[in-house]
Coordinates of C-alpha atoms and ligand atoms in Angstrom, one line a residue:
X24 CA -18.8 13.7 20.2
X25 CA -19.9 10.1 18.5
X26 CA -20.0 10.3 14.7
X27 CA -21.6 7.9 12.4
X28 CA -18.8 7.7 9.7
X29 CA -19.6 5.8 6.4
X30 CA -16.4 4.2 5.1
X31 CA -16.3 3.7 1.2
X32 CA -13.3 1.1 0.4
X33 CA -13.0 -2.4 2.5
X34 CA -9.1 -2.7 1.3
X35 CA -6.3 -1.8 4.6
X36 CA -7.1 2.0 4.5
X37 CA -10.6 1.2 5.3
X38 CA -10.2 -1.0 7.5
X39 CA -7.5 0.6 9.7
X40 CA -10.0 4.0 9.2
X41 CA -12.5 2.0 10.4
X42 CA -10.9 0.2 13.3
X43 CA -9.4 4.2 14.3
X44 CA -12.7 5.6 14.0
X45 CA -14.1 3.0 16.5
X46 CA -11.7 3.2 18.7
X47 CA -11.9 6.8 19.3
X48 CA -15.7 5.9 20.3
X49 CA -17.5 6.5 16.9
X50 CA -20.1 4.2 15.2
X51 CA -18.8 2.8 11.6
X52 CA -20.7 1.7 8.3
X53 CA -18.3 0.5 5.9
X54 CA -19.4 -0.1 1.7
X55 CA -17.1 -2.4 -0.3
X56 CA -17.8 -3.2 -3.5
X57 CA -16.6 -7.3 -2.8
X58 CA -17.9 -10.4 -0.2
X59 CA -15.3 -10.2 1.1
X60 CA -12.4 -7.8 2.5
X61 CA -8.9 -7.0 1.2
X62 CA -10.5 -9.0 -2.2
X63 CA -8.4 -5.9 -4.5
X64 CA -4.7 -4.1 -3.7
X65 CA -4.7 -5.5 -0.3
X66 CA -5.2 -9.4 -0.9
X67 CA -1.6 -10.7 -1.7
X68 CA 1.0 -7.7 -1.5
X69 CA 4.3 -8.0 -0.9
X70 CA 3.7 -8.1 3.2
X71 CA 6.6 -5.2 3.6
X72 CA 5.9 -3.2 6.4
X73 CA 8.9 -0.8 5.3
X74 CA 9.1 1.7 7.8
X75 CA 12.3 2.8 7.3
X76 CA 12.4 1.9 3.1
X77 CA 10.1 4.7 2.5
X78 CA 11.7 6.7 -1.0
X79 CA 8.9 7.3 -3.5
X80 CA 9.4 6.2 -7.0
X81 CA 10.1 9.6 -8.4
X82 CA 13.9 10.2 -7.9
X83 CA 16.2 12.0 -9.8
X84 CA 17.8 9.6 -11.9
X85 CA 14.1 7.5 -12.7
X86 CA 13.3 9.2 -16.1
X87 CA 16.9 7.8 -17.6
X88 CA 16.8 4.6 -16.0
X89 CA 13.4 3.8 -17.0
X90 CA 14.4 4.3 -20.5
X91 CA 16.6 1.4 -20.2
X92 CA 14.4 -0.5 -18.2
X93 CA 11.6 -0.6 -21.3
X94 CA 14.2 -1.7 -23.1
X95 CA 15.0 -4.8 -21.0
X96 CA 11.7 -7.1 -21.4
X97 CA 9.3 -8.7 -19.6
X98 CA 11.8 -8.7 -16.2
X99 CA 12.2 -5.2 -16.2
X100 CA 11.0 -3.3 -12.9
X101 CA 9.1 -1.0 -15.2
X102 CA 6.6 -1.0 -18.4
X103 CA 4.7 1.8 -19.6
X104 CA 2.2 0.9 -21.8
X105 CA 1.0 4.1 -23.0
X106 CA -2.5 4.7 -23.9
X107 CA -4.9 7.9 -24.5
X108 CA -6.2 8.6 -21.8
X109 CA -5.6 12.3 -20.8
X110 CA -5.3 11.7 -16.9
X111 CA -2.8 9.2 -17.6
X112 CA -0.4 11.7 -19.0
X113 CA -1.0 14.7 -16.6
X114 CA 0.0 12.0 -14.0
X115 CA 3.0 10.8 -16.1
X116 CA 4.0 14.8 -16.3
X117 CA 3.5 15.4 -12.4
X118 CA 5.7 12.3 -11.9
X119 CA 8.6 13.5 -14.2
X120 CA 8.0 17.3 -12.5
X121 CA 8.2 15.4 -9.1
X122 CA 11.9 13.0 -10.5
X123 CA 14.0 15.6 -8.8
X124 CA 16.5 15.5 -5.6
X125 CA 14.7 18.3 -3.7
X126 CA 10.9 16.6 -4.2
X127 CA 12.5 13.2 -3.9
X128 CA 13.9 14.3 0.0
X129 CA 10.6 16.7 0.8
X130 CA 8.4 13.7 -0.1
X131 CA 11.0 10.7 1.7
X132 CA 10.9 12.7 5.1
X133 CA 7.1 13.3 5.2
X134 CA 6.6 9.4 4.2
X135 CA 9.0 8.7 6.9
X136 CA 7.6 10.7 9.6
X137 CA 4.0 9.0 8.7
X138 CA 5.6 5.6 8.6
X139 CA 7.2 5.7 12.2
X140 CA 3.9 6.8 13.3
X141 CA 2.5 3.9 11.4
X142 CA 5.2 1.9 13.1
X143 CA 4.1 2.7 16.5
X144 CA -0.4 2.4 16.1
X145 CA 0.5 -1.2 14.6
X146 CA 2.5 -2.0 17.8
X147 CA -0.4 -0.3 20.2
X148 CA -2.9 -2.3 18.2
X149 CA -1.3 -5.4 18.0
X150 CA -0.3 -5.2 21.6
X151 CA -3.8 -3.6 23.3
X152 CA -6.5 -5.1 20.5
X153 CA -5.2 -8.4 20.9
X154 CA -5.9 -8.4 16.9
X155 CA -4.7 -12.4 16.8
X156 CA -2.3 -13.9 14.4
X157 CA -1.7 -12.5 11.0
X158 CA 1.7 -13.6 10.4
X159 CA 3.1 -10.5 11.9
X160 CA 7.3 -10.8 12.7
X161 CA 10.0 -8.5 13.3
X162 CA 12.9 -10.0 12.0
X163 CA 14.8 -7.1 9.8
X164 CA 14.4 -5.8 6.3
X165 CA 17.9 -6.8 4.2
X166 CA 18.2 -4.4 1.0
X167 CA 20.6 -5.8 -1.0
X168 CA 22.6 -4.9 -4.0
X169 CA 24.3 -6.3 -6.9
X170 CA 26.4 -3.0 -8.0
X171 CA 28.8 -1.3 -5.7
X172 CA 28.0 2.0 -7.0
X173 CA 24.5 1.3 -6.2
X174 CA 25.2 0.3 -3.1
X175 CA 27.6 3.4 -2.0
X176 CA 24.7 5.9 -3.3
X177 CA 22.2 3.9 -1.2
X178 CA 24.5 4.3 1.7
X179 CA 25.3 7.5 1.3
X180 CA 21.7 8.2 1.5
X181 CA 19.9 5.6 3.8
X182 CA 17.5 8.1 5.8
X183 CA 17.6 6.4 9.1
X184 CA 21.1 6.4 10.1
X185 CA 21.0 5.3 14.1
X186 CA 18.4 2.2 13.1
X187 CA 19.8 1.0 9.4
X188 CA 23.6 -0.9 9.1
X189 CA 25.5 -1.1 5.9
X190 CA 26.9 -4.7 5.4
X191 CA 28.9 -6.4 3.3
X192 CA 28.1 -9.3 0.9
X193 CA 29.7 -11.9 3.4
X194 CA 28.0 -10.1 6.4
X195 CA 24.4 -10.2 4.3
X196 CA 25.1 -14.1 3.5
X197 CA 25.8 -14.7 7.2
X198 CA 23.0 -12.5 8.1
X199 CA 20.7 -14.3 6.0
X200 CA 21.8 -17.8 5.1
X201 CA 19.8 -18.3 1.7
X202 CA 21.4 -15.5 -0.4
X203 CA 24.6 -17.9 -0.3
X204 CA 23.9 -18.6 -3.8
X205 CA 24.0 -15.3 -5.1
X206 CA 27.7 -14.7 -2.8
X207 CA 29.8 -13.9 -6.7
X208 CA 26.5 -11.0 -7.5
X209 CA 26.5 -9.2 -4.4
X210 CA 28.1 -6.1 -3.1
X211 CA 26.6 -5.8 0.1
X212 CA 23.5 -4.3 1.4
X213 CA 21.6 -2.1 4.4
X214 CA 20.0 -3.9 7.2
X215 CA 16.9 -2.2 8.9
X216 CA 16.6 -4.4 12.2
X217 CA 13.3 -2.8 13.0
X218 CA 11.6 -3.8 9.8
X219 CA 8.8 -5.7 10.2
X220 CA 6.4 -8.4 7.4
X221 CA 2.9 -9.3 7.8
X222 CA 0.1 -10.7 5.6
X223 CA -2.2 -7.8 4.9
X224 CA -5.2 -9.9 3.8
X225 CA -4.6 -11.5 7.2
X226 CA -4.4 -7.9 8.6
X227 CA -7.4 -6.8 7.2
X228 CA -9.7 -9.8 8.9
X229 CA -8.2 -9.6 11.9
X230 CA -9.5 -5.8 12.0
X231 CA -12.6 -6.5 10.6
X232 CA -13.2 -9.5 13.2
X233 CA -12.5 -6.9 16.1
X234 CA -14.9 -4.6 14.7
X235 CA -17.3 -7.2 14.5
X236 CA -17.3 -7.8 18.2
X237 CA -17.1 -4.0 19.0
X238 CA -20.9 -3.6 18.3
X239 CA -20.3 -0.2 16.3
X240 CA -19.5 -1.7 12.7
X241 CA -21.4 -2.6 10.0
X242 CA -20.2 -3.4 6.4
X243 CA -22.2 -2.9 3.6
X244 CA -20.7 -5.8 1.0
X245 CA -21.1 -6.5 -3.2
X246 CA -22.6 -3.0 -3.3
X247 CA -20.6 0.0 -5.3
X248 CA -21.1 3.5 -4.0
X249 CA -22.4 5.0 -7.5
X250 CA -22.4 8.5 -6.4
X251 CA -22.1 10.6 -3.8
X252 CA -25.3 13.8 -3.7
X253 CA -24.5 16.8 -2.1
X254 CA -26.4 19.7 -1.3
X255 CA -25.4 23.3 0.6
X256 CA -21.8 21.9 0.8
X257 CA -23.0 18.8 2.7
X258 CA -23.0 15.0 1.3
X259 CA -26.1 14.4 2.4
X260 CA -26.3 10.2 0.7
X261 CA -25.0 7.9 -0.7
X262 CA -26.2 6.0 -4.1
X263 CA -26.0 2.3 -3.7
X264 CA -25.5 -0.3 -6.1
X265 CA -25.5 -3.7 -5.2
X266 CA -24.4 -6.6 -7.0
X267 CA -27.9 -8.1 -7.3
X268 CA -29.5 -5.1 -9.1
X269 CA -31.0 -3.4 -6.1
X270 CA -30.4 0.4 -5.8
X271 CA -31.0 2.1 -2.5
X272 CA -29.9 5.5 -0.6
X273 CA -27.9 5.6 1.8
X274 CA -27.9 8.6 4.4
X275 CA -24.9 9.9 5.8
X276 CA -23.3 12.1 8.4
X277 CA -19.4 12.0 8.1
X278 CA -18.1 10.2 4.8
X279 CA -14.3 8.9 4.2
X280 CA -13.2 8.3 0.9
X281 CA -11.0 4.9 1.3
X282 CA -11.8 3.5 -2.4
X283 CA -8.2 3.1 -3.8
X284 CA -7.9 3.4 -7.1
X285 CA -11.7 4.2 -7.8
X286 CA -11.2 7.2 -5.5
X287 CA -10.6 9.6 -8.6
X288 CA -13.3 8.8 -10.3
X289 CA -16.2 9.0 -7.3
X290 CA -15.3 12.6 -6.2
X291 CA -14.7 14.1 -9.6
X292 CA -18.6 14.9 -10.0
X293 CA -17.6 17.5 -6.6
X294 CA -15.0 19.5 -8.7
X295 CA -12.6 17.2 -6.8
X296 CA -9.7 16.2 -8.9
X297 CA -7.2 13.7 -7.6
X298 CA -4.0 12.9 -8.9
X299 CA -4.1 9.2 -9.2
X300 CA -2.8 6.8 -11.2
X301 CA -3.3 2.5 -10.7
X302 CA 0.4 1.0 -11.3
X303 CA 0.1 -2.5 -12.0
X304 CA 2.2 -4.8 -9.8
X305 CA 2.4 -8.6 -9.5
X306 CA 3.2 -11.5 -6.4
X307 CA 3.8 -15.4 -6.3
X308 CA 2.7 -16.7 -2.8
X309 CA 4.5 -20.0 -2.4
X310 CA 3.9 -22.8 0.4
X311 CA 6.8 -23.6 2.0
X312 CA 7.1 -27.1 4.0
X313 CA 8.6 -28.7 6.9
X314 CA 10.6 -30.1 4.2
X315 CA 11.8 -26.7 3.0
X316 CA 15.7 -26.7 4.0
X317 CA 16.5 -23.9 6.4
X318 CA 18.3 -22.2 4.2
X319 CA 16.8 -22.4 1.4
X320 CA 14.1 -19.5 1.7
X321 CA 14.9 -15.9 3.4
X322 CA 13.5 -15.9 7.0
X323 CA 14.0 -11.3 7.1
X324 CA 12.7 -9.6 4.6
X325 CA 15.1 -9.1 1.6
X326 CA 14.7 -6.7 -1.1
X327 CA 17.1 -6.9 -4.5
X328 CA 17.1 -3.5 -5.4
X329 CA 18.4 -4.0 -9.2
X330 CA 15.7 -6.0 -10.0
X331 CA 12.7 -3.8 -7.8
X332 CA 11.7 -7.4 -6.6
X333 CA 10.6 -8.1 -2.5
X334 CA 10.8 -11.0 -0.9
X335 CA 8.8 -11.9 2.8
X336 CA 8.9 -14.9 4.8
X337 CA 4.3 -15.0 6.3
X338 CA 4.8 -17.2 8.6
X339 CA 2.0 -17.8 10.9
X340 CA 0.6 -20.8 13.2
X341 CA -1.2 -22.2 11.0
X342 CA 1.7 -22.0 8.0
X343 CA 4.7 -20.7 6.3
X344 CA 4.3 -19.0 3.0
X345 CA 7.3 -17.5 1.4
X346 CA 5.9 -13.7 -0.8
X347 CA 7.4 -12.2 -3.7
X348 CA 6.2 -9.4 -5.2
X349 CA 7.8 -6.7 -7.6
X350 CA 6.9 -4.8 -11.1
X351 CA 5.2 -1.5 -12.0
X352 CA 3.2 -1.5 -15.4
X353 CA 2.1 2.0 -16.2
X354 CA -1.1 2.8 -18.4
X355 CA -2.2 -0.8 -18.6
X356 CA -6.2 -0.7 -19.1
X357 CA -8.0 -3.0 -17.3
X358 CA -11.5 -4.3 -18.6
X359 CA -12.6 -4.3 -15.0
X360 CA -10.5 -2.4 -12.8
X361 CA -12.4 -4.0 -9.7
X362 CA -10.6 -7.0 -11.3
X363 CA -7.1 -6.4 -12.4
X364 CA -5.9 -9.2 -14.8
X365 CA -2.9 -11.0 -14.7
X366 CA -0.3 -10.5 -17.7
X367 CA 0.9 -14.0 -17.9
X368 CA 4.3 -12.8 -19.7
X369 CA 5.2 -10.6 -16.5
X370 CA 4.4 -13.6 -14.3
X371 CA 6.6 -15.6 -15.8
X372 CA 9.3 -13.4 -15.7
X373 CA 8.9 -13.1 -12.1
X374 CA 9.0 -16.6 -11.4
X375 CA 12.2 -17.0 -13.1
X376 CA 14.0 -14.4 -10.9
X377 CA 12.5 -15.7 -8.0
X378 CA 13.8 -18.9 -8.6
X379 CA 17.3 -17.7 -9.7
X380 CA 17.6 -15.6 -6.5
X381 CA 16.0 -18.6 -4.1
X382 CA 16.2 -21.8 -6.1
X383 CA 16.0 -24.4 -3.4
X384 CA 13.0 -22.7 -1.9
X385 CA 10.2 -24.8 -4.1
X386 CA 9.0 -25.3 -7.3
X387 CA 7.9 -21.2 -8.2
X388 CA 5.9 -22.7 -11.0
X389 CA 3.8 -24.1 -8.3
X390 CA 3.2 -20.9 -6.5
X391 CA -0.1 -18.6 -6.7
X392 CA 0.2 -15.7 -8.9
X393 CA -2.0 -12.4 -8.3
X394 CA -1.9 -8.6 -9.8
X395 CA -2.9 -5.6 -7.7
X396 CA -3.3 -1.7 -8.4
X397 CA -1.2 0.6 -6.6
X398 CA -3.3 3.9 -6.4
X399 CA -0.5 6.2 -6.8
X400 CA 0.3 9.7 -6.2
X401 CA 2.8 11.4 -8.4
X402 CA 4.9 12.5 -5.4
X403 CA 4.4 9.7 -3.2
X404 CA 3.2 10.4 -0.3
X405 CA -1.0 9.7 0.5
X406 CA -3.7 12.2 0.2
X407 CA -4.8 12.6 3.6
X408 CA -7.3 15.1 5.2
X409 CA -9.9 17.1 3.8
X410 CA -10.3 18.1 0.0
X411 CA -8.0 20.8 -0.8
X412 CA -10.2 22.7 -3.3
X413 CA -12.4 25.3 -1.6
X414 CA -16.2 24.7 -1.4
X415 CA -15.2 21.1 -1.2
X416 CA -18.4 19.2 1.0
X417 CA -17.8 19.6 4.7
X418 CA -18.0 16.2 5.7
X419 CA -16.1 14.6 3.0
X420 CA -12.4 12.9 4.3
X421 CA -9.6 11.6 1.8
X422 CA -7.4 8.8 2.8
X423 CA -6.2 7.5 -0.7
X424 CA -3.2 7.1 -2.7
X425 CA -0.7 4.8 -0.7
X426 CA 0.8 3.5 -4.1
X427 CA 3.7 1.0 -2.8
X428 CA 2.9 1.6 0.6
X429 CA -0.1 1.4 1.7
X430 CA 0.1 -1.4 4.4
X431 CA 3.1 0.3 5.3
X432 CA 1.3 3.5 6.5
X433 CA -2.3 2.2 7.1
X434 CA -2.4 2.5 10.7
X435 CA -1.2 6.0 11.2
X436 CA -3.4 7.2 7.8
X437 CA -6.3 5.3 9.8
X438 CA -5.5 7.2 13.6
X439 CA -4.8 10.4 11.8
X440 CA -8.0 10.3 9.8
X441 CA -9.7 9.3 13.2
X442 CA -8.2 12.4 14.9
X443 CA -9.4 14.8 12.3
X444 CA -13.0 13.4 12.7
X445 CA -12.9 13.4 16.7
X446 CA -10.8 17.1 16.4
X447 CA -8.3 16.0 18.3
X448 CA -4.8 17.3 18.7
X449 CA -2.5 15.5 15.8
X450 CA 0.6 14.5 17.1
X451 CA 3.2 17.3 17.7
X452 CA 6.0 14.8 15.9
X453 CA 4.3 15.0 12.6
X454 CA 3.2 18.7 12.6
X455 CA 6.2 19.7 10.4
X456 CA 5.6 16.4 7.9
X457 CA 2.0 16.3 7.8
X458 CA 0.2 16.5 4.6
X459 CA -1.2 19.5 3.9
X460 CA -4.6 18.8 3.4
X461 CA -4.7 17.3 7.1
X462 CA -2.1 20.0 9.2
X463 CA -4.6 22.7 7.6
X464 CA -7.9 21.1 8.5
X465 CA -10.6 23.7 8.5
X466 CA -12.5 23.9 11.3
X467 CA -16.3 23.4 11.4
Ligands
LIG525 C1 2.4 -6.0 -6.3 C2 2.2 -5.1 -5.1 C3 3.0 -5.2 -3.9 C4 2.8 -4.4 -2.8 N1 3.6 -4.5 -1.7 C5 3.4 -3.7 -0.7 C6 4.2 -3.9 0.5 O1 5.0 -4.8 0.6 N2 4.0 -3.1 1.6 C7 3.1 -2.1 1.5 O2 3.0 -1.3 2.5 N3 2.3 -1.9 0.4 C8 2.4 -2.7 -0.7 N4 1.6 -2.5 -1.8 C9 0.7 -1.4 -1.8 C10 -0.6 -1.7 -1.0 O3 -1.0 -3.0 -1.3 C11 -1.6 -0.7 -1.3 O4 -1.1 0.6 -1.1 C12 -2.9 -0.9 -0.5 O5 -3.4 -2.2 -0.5 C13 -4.0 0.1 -0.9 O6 -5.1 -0.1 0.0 P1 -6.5 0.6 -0.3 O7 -7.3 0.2 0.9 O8 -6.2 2.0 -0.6 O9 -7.0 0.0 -1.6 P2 -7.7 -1.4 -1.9 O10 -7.1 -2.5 -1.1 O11 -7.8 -1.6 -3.4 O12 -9.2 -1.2 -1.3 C14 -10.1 -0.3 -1.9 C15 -11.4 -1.0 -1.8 O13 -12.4 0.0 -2.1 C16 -13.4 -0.6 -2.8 N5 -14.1 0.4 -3.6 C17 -13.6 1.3 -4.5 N6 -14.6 2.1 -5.1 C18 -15.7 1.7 -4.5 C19 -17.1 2.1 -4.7 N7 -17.4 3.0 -5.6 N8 -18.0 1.4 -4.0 C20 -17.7 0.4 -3.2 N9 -16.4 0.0 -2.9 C21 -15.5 0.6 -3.6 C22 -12.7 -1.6 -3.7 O14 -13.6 -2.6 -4.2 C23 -11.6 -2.1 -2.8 O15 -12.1 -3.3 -2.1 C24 1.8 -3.4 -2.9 C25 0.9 -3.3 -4.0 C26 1.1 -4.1 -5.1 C27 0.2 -4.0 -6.3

């Protein structure tokens, strides 16, 4: 039966909801708080679509290694920057609960089951919707590393065994010409030949201009969802706020929560508590030219482990754009979190390693610098489904918390989401991995 869904967030997981949900044959409003889309955590990420470099931040060895890391200085993959806030510390205790082998596998093998699904709706989209260019390849991701001890526990534990190849350094130089000058740092690294890079702001208009022509879309732009009023275990509407003052109402019949970081704080009034927490995170986007020697900038995506830092080559028709992206600040306030600000200190930093890794590929101090939020789950993996507490508004759908991977596993968070709302089957290959909140979908 056609449902008018009302999408809150205009970032990738609205988007791909959106484009899902009109797919399946329903009718889409969408409410963003920007002009424009993708304008927060989806304008300039790092472009990985990582489909097979899925391992959530908590592990087993984190809580000692980020000790040394906020030791190490402005380059250091990791900063907590404590402050008072309560929620900020029952996250920080879920996350060290989660920094254990066991939750580390449990949470790797659901976010890899969702991320081959993710793998295969990006490929039926791009290939059926005819979504246009937005710098989409398929060259290989390359994760390299500079210790061999690293690199042995890495291969010991790679989690996709028939698709992912463990390479020396001289077979990751000949691989991928323009780590030649880091040849005396390497050890060697694992290849994932199915990998694929995109740009995700691209992405996003490339949905949204589909929608457009589908007849069934409407977004709602410069306007914040104030609250949402429910009555009898319904949201019945919407408070709107736009951007010129005006405050309106907004009725609706089925209502998915794809705010991002602001998700939290817009269900709370329910009783609806999600464990979220913005990690900070930075990218340089740098122009490369026809002048730019062949090897001078990585053509497959490369990742340099030690240093948490990802590299991805957008090329499109229209230009060639080499990414970099890396860091997570913990705790950092923001004086407008629809606004994150940039920390000038860790921007620096990141243009030095870029340039020690890639120096021939361009002047970094030329390049455009940009901070996102990573709304982030302790565990990892999203929060997908309905609300898990009971009593929880019958219409109300989750699809938040995609911390580092969020392009990564927009499209099968968006077809999953869409499924729920059409009840449809879900796909037999994710019944085991599924997240909770969606395998156990009450019915209505
Ligand atoms: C440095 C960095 C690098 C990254 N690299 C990668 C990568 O390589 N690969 C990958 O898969 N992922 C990556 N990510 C993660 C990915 O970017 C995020 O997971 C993803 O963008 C989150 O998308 P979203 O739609 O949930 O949030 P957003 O893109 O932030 O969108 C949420 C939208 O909701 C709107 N909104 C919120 N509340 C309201 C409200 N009350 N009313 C109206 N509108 C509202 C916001 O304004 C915003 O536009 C990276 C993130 C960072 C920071």
């Amino acid at each position: 039966m056609q449902r008018h869904v009302t999408v809150i967030g205009g970032g990738v997981i609205g988007l791909a909801s959106a484009h899902a949900l009109v797919r399946a044959g329903h009718c889409v409003t969408l409410i963003d708080a920007h002009a424009e889309v993708a304008s927060e955590t989806s304008h300039a990420n790092g472009g990985q679509l990582s489909y097979r470099y899925v391992a959530p931040l908590a592990d087993s060895g984190v809580p000692r290694q980020a000790i040394k890391w906020l030791l190490a200085g402005n380059e250091a993959p990791l900063k907590l920057r404590p402050n008072l806030d309560p929620a900020q510390w029952r996250w920080m205790a879920r996350f060290v609960a989660a920094c254990n082998h066991h939750t580390h596998q449990a949470s790797a093998a659901q976010m890899l089951s969702l991320a081959l699904h993710s793998q295969a709706i990006m490929s039926e989209w791009r290939t059926r919707d005819a979504l246009g260019d937005f710098a989409w390849q398929q060259r290989g991701k390359l994760v390299i590393h500079r210790d061999p001890k690293s690199l042995d526990k890495a291969a010991a534990a790679h989690v996709a065994p028939q698709d992912q190849q463990v390479l020396d350094a001289r077979q990751c130089i000949a691989l991928e010409p323009s780590l030649a000058h880091q040849q005396a740092h390497l050890s060697g690294g694992i290849f994932s030949a199915s990998d694929e890079t995109a740009d995700c702001h691209a992405f996003c208009q490339a949905l949204e201009r589909k929608l457009q022509a589908s007849g069934r879309y409407t977004r709602i732009a410069n306007t914040r969802v104030a609250a949402l009023s429910a009555r009898n275990g319904h949201i019945e509407q919407l408070e709107l706020r736009h951007l010129d003052g005006r405050r309106e109402r907004h009725v609706v019949e089925e209502v998915v929560i794809a705010a991002g970081n602001h998700a939290a704080e817009l269900v709370r009034p329910l009783g609806i508590h999600l464990p979220l927490q913005p990690l900070k995170g930075y990218s340089l986007t740098l122009a490369l030219t026809a002048d730019t020697p062949e090897t001078a900038a990585p053509r497959i995506s490369v990742t340099d482990s030690a240093r948490k830092v990802v590299y991805a080559d957008l090329e499109s028709s229209a230009s060639r754009q080499l990414r970099v992206a890396a860091m997570v600040d913990i705790g950092q306030r923001e004086r407008d979190s629809f606004h994150p600000e940039l920390d000038e200190q860790r921007i620096a930093a990141l243009r030095k390693l870029a340039s020690d890794t890639f120096p021939a590929a361009g002047d970094f101090a030329q390049s455009t610098p940009w901070a996102g939020l990573r709304p982030s789950t302790p565990k990892g993996p999203p929060i997908l489904g309905r609300p898990r507490q009971a009593n929880s508004p019958d219409n109300l759908w989750l699809n938040v918390g995609h911390g580092s991977l969020g392009f990564t596993l927009a499209c099968a968070s968006g077809d999953l989401i869409a499924r729920a709302i059409s009840r449809e089957a879900l796909p037999s290959s994710l019944s085991d991995s599924l997240p909770d909140a969606l395998a156990a979908r009450p019915g209505r």
